[in-house]
CSV table of C-alpha atoms in Angstrom, one decimal:
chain,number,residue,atom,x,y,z
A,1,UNK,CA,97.3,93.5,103.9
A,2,UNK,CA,93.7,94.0,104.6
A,3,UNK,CA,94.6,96.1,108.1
A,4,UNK,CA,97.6,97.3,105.8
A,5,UNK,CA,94.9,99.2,103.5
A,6,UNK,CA,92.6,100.2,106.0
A,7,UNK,CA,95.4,101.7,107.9
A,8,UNK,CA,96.3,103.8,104.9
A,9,UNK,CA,92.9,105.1,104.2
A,10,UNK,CA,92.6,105.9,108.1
A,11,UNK,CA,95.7,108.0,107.4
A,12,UNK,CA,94.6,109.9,104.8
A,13,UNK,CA,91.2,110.4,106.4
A,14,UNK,CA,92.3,111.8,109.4
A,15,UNK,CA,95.4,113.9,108.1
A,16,UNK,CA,93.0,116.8,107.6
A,17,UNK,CA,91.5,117.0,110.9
A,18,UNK,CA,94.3,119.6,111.7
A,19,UNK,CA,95.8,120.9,108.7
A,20,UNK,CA,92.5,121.9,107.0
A,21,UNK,CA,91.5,124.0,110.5
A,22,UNK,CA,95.0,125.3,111.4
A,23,UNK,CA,93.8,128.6,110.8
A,24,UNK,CA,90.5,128.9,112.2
A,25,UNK,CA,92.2,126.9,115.3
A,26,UNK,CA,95.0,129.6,115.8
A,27,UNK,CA,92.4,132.3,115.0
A,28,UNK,CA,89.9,131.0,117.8
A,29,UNK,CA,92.8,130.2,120.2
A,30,UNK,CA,93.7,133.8,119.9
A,31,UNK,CA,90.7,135.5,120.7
A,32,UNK,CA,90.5,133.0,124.0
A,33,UNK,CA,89.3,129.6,123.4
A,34,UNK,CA,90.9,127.3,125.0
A,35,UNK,CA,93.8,125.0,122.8
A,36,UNK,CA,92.6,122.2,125.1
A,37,UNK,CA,89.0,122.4,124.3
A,38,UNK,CA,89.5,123.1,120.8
A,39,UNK,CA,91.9,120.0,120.6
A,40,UNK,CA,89.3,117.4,123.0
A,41,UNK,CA,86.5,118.7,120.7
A,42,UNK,CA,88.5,117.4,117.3
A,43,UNK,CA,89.3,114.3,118.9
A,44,UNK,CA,85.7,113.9,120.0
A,45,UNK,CA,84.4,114.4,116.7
A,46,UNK,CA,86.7,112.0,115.3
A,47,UNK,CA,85.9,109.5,117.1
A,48,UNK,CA,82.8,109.5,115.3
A,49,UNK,CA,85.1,108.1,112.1
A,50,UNK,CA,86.8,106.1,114.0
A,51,UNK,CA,84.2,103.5,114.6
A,52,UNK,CA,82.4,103.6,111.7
A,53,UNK,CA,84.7,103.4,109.0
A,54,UNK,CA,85.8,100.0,110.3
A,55,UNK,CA,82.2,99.1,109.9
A,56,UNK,CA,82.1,99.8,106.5
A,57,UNK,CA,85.7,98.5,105.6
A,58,UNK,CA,84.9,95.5,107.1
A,59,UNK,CA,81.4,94.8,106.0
A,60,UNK,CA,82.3,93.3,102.2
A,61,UNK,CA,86.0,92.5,102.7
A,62,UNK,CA,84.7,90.2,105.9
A,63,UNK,CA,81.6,88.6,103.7
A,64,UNK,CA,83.7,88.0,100.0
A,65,UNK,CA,86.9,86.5,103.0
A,66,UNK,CA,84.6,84.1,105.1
A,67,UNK,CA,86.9,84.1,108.0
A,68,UNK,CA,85.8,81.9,111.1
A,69,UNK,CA,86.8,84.2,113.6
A,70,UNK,CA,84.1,86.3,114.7
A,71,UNK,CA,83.0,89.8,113.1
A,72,UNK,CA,82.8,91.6,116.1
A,73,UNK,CA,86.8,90.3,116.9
A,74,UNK,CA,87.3,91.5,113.7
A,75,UNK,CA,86.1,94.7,114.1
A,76,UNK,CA,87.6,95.6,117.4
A,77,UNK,CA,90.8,94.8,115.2
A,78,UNK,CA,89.9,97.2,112.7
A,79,UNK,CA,88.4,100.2,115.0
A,80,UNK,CA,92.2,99.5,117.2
A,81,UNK,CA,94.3,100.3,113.6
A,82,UNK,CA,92.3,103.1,113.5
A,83,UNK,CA,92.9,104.7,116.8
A,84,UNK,CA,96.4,103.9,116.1
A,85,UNK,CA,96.6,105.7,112.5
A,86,UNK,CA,94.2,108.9,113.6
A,87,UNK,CA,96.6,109.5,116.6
A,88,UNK,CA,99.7,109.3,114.6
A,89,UNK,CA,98.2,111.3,111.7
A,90,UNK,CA,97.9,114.0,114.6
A,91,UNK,CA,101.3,114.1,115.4
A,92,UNK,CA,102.1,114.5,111.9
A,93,UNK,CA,99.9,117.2,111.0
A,94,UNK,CA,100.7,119.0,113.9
A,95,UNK,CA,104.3,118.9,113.6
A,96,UNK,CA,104.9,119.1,109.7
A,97,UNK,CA,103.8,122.1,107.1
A,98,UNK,CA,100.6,121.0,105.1
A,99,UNK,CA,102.1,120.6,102.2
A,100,UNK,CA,104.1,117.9,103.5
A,101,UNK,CA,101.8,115.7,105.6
A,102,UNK,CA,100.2,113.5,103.3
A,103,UNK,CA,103.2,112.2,101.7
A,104,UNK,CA,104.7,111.7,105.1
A,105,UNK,CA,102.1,109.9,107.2
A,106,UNK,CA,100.7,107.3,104.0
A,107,UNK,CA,104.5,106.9,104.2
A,108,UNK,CA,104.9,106.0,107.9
A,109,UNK,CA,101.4,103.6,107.8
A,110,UNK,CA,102.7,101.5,104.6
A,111,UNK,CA,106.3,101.2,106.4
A,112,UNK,CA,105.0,99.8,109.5
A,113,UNK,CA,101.6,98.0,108.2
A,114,UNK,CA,103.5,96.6,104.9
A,115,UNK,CA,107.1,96.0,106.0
A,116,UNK,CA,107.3,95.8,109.6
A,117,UNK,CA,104.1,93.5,110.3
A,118,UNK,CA,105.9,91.0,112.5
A,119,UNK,CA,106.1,88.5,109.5
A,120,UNK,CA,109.0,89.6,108.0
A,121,UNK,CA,110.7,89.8,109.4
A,122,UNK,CA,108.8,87.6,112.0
A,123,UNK,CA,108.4,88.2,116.1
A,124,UNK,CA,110.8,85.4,117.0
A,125,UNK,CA,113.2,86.7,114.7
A,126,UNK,CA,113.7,90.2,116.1
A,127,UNK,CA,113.7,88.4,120.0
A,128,UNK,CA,116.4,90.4,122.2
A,129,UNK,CA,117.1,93.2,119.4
A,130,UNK,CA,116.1,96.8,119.1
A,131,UNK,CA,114.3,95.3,116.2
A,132,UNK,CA,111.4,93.6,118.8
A,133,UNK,CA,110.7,97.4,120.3
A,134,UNK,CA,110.4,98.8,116.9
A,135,UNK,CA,108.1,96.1,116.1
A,136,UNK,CA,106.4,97.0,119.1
A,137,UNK,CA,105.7,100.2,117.2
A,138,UNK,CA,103.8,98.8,114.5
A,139,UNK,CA,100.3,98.6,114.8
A,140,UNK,CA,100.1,95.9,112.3
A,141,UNK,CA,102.4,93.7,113.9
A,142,UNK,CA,99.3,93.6,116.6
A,143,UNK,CA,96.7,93.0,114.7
A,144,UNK,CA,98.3,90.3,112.9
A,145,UNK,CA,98.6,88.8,116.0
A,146,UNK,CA,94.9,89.3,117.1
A,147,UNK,CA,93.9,87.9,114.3
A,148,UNK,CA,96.1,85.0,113.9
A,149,UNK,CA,95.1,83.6,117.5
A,150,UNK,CA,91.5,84.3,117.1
A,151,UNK,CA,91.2,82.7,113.4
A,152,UNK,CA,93.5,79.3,114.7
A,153,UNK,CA,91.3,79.2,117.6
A,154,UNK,CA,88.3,77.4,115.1
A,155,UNK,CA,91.0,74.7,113.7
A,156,UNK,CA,92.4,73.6,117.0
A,157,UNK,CA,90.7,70.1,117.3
A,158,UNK,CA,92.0,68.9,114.2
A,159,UNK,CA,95.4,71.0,113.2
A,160,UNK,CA,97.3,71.5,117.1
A,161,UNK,CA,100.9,70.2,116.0
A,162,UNK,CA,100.8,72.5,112.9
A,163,UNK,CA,99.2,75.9,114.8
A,164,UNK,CA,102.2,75.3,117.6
A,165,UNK,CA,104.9,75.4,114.7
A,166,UNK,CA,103.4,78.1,112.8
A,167,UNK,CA,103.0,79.7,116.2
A,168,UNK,CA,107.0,79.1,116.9
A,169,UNK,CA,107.9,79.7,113.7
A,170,UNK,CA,106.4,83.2,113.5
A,171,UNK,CA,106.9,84.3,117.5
A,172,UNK,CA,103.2,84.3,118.0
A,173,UNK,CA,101.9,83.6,121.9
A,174,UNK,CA,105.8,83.8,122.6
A,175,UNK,CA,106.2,80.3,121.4
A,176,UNK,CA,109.4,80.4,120.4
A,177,UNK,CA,110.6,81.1,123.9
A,178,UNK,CA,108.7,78.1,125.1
A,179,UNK,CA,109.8,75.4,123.0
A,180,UNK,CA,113.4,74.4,122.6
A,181,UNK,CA,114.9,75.1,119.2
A,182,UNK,CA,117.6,73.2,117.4
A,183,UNK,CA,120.5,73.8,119.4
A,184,UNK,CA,123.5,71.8,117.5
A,185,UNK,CA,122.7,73.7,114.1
A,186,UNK,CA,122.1,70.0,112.4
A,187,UNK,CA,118.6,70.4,112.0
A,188,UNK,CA,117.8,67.1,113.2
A,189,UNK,CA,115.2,66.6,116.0
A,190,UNK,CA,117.1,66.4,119.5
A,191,UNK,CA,115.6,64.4,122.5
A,192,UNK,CA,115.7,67.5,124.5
A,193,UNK,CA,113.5,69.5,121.7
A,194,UNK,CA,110.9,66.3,121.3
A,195,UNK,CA,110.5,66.3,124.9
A,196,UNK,CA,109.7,70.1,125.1
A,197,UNK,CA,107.2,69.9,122.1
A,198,UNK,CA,105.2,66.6,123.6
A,199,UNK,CA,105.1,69.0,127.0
A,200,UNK,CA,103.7,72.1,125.0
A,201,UNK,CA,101.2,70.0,123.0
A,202,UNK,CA,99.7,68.5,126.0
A,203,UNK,CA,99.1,71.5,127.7
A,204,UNK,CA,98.7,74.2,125.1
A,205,UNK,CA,94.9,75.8,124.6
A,206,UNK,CA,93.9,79.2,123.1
A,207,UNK,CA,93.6,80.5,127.0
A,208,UNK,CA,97.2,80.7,127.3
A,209,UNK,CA,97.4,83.3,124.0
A,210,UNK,CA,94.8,85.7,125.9
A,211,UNK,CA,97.5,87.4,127.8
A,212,UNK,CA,99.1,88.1,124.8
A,213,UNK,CA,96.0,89.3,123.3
A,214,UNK,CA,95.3,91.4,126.3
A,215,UNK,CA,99.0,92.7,125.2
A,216,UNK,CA,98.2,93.5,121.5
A,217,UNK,CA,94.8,95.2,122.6
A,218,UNK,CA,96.6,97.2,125.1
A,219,UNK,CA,99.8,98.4,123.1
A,220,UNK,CA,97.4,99.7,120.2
A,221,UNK,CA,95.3,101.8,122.5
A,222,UNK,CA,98.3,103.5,124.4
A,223,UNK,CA,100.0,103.6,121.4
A,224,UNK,CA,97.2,105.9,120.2
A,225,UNK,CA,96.8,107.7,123.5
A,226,UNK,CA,100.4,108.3,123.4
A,227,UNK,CA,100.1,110.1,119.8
A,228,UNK,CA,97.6,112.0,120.8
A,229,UNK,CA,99.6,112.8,124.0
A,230,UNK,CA,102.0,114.2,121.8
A,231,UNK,CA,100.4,116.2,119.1
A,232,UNK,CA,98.6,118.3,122.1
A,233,UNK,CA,101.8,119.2,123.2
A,234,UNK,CA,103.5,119.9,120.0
A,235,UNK,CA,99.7,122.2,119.6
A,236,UNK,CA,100.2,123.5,122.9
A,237,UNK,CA,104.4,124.3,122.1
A,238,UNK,CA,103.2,126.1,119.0
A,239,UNK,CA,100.4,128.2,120.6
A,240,UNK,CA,102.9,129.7,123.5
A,241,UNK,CA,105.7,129.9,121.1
A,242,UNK,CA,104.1,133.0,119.3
């Protein structure tokens, strides 16, 4: 919820980094600056936002929480959903009338920060279905992630056999392609299932989730790139087309 609400705000914030200069963008653009430049410089100054208002977010909802994982994790979670939201809040601006933006992107950030978060319905759930690329969309379905691994990682010692279930359970660290499920439907414990837990609880450390984390940083940053990718064109499309 918390990257949920921060994602939301991000929205909003950055909505009017293109709709509130349409017309002094068109009217520069027309007496010869570049659309590039012009677009690059936004971004830039963005940027700006970007980082800080995680920083401020975070700074009482981390202290009145008291998570273990670290701040700085955190935060790299925080400035990600934020990369994510500005870039999408781009491509809406660009492509929709004003008067019609807001509604649209806080729209888009609550459906996939509130309802498609990866937890319901969960990763495992949506294995081998269109379902587990539009997830893939979601940028809180990778910070839940990120932050799930990194706040287990602290109660390893003393809680393994219940972070590998929760893990399963939810499709974190792909554990529910690693250990067997219940084949037979009878939800009794098989051999073959017992066998395949004892193997994954004697081997299983937080170092085997860093690919995936690798995974969630990486799909939030292109995901962002991508957006912003998009609303240059969509600039660009409008600037030839009159």
């Amino acid at each position: 919820m918390a990257m949920t609400c921060l994602g939301v705000l991000s929205t909003v914030t950055h909505l009017r980094t293109f709709t509130s200069n349409q017309v002094l963008m068109w009217r520069e653009t027309l007496s010869g600056i570049s659309v590039t430049g012009f677009y690059l410089a936004q971004n830039v100054i963005d940027l700006i936002w970007v980082f800080l208002s995680p920083a401020i977010y975070l700074g009482p909802y981390f202290y009145l929480t008291l998570p273990r994982l670290a701040f700085s994790n955190y935060y790299l979670v925080a400035v990600e959903v934020c990369w994510w939201c500005s870039g999408m809040s781009y491509v809406v601006s660009s492509l929709l009338p004003p008067q019609t933006v807001l509604m649209t992107g806080v729209f888009i950030a609550l459906i996939l920060g509130a309802f498609v978060q990866g937890l319901t319905p969960t990763i495992a759930e949506s294995r081998d279905s269109f379902l587990e690329y539009f997830l893939g969309l979601s940028y809180n379905r990778w910070a839940m992630e990120q932050v799930t691994i990194s706040e287990y990682q602290h109660y390893q010692d003393n809680m393994r056999n219940v972070i590998i279930m929760i893990f399963k359970g939810i499709g974190i660290c792909g554990m529910d392609t690693v250990l067997v499920t219940d084949e037979d439907g009878s939800g009794k414990l098989t051999p073959r299932e017992a066998i395949s837990f004892l193997r994954v609880q004697q081997n299983f450390t937080f170092d085997y989730c860093n690919r995936f984390q690798g995974d969630a940083h990486a799909a939030q940053w292109a995901l962002g790139l991508g957006f912003r990718l998009i609303a240059y064109l969509v600039i660009r499309f409008k600037k030839t087309s009159q």
